[in-house]
Amino acid sequence: QVQLAESVGGLVQAGGSLRLSCAASIRIVSISTMGWYRQAPGKQRELVARISSGGTTTYADSVKGRFTISRDNAKNTVYLQMNSLKPEDTAVYFCNSNWESGYWGQGTQVTVSS
């Protein structure tokens, strides 16, 4: 059973920065596509960013130029650096791996105040 442990999110003012991390319980970060998704109240879960095993990154248009996904294979951890945060970035953020049938973290709340 794979476990994805996300760091605690938090409350940040608009324009601020926050970094999320997601540590996997087994070594899958370097061999699977890892992604960050988010779900705001009343909305569907959406892709924020993902990084393939080959290192290709994909971003939602709404976060391009502000968010960066990266990984540390030695630590089996994937990160999401979020800069220039906006109130509309407020959501529960989930880590995901497409390894096997797919795994999700428990989610972490990010709140951006205006």
mmCIF file of C-alpha atoms in Angstrom:
data_model
loop_
_atom_site.group_PDB
_atom_site.id
_atom_site.type_symbol
_atom_site.label_atom_id
_atom_site.label_comp_id
_atom_site.label_asym_id
_atom_site.label_seq_id
_atom_site.Cartn_x
_atom_site.Cartn_y
_atom_site.Cartn_z
ATOM 1 C CA GLN A 1 0.000 0.000 0.000
ATOM 2 C CA VAL A 2 1.481 3.314 -1.088
ATOM 3 C CA GLN A 3 1.035 6.300 1.178
ATOM 4 C CA LEU A 4 1.466 9.896 0.109
ATOM 5 C CA ALA A 5 2.043 12.274 3.016
ATOM 6 C CA GLU A 6 1.469 15.941 2.265
ATOM 7 C CA SER A 7 2.866 18.755 4.304
ATOM 8 C CA VAL A 8 0.585 21.081 6.182
ATOM 9 C CA GLY A 9 -0.720 23.933 4.043
ATOM 10 C CA GLY A 10 -1.668 27.149 5.683
ATOM 11 C CA LEU A 11 -3.036 30.644 5.532
ATOM 12 C CA VAL A 12 -1.169 33.191 3.461
ATOM 13 C CA GLN A 13 -1.893 36.682 2.235
ATOM 14 C CA ALA A 14 -2.428 37.386 -1.425
ATOM 15 C CA GLY A 15 0.884 37.841 -3.165
ATOM 16 C CA GLY A 16 2.624 35.529 -0.744
ATOM 17 C CA SER A 17 4.321 32.187 -1.248
ATOM 18 C CA LEU A 18 3.940 28.699 0.091
ATOM 19 C CA ARG A 19 5.650 25.391 -0.627
ATOM 20 C CA LEU A 20 3.876 22.076 -0.354
ATOM 21 C CA SER A 21 5.647 18.754 -0.188
ATOM 22 C CA CYS A 22 4.475 15.198 -0.708
ATOM 23 C CA ALA A 23 6.540 12.261 0.500
ATOM 24 C CA ALA A 24 5.830 8.796 -0.836
ATOM 25 C CA SER A 25 6.199 5.717 1.350
ATOM 26 C CA ILE A 26 7.930 3.743 -1.405
ATOM 27 C CA ARG A 27 10.223 4.802 -4.216
ATOM 28 C CA ILE A 28 7.743 5.811 -6.890
ATOM 29 C CA VAL A 29 8.411 9.530 -7.301
ATOM 30 C CA SER A 30 11.053 9.003 -9.968
ATOM 31 C CA ILE A 31 9.215 6.253 -11.866
ATOM 32 C CA SER A 32 5.656 7.537 -11.975
ATOM 33 C CA THR A 33 3.850 10.718 -12.916
ATOM 34 C CA MET A 34 3.353 12.770 -9.801
ATOM 35 C CA GLY A 35 0.747 15.479 -9.698
ATOM 36 C CA TRP A 36 -0.831 18.139 -7.565
ATOM 37 C CA TYR A 37 -4.569 18.664 -7.789
ATOM 38 C CA ARG A 38 -6.862 21.027 -5.935
ATOM 39 C CA GLN A 39 -10.506 21.217 -5.048
ATOM 40 C CA ALA A 40 -12.248 24.387 -4.013
ATOM 41 C CA PRO A 41 -15.632 24.334 -2.252
ATOM 42 C CA GLY A 42 -18.409 23.513 -4.686
ATOM 43 C CA LYS A 43 -15.992 22.816 -7.520
ATOM 44 C CA GLN A 44 -14.548 19.715 -9.120
ATOM 45 C CA ARG A 45 -11.030 18.573 -8.422
ATOM 46 C CA GLU A 46 -8.658 19.980 -11.011
ATOM 47 C CA LEU A 47 -5.105 19.391 -12.081
ATOM 48 C CA VAL A 48 -2.674 22.049 -10.911
ATOM 49 C CA ALA A 49 0.648 20.597 -12.071
ATOM 50 C CA ARG A 50 2.294 17.273 -12.793
ATOM 51 C CA ILE A 51 5.728 15.941 -13.514
ATOM 52 C CA SER A 52 6.336 12.791 -15.514
ATOM 53 C CA SER A 53 8.948 10.168 -14.789
ATOM 54 C CA GLY A 54 10.969 11.737 -17.598
ATOM 55 C CA GLY A 55 10.765 15.158 -16.020
ATOM 56 C CA THR A 56 8.185 16.724 -18.316
ATOM 57 C CA THR A 57 6.051 19.238 -16.461
ATOM 58 C CA THR A 58 2.503 20.343 -17.152
ATOM 59 C CA TYR A 59 0.655 23.240 -15.557
ATOM 60 C CA ALA A 60 -2.883 24.507 -15.484
ATOM 61 C CA ASP A 61 -3.164 27.804 -17.326
ATOM 62 C CA SER A 62 -4.287 29.502 -14.134
ATOM 63 C CA VAL A 63 -0.986 28.791 -12.372
ATOM 64 C CA LYS A 64 1.553 29.029 -15.191
ATOM 65 C CA GLY A 65 4.385 31.350 -14.280
ATOM 66 C CA ARG A 66 3.442 31.295 -10.597
ATOM 67 C CA PHE A 67 3.698 27.646 -9.509
ATOM 68 C CA THR A 68 6.571 25.227 -9.970
ATOM 69 C CA ILE A 69 6.481 21.472 -9.489
ATOM 70 C CA SER A 70 9.711 19.658 -8.738
ATOM 71 C CA ARG A 71 10.915 16.448 -7.174
ATOM 72 C CA ASP A 72 13.792 15.105 -5.133
ATOM 73 C CA ASN A 73 14.294 11.484 -6.097
ATOM 74 C CA ALA A 74 16.667 10.820 -3.224
ATOM 75 C CA LYS A 75 14.001 11.953 -0.753
ATOM 76 C CA ASN A 76 11.161 10.370 -2.743
ATOM 77 C CA THR A 77 9.365 13.691 -2.450
ATOM 78 C CA VAL A 78 7.587 16.008 -4.851
ATOM 79 C CA TYR A 79 7.123 19.712 -4.210
ATOM 80 C CA LEU A 80 4.819 22.480 -5.312
ATOM 81 C CA GLN A 81 6.246 25.970 -4.964
ATOM 82 C CA MET A 82 3.436 28.497 -5.107
ATOM 83 C CA ASN A 83 4.274 32.160 -5.607
ATOM 84 C CA SER A 84 2.138 35.232 -6.157
ATOM 85 C CA LEU A 85 -0.774 33.478 -4.540
ATOM 86 C CA LYS A 86 -4.281 34.720 -5.228
ATOM 87 C CA PRO A 87 -7.513 34.263 -3.259
ATOM 88 C CA GLU A 88 -8.759 32.013 -6.069
ATOM 89 C CA ASP A 89 -5.943 29.582 -5.259
ATOM 90 C CA THR A 90 -7.743 28.761 -2.018
ATOM 91 C CA ALA A 91 -8.515 25.048 -2.051
ATOM 92 C CA VAL A 92 -7.630 21.674 -0.637
ATOM 93 C CA TYR A 93 -4.509 20.492 -2.445
ATOM 94 C CA PHE A 94 -3.972 16.798 -3.109
ATOM 95 C CA CYS A 95 -0.882 14.884 -4.147
ATOM 96 C CA ASN A 96 -1.299 12.086 -6.665
ATOM 97 C CA SER A 97 0.732 9.315 -8.218
ATOM 98 C CA ASN A 98 -0.368 7.331 -11.236
ATOM 99 C CA TRP A 99 1.586 4.297 -9.996
ATOM 100 C CA GLU A 100 -0.477 1.104 -10.331
ATOM 101 C CA SER A 101 -4.140 2.072 -9.937
ATOM 102 C CA GLY A 102 -3.276 5.507 -8.630
ATOM 103 C CA TYR A 103 -2.818 6.913 -5.160
ATOM 104 C CA TRP A 104 -3.913 10.099 -3.426
ATOM 105 C CA GLY A 105 -2.730 11.981 -0.407
ATOM 106 C CA GLN A 106 -5.142 13.054 2.294
ATOM 107 C CA GLY A 107 -5.220 16.663 1.132
ATOM 108 C CA THR A 108 -4.003 19.856 2.719
ATOM 109 C CA GLN A 109 -5.824 23.157 3.034
ATOM 110 C CA VAL A 110 -4.369 26.279 1.453
ATOM 111 C CA THR A 111 -6.170 29.527 2.171
ATOM 112 C CA VAL A 112 -5.192 32.801 0.526
ATOM 113 C CA SER A 113 -6.622 35.930 2.065
ATOM 114 C CA SER A 114 -7.186 39.125 0.127
#
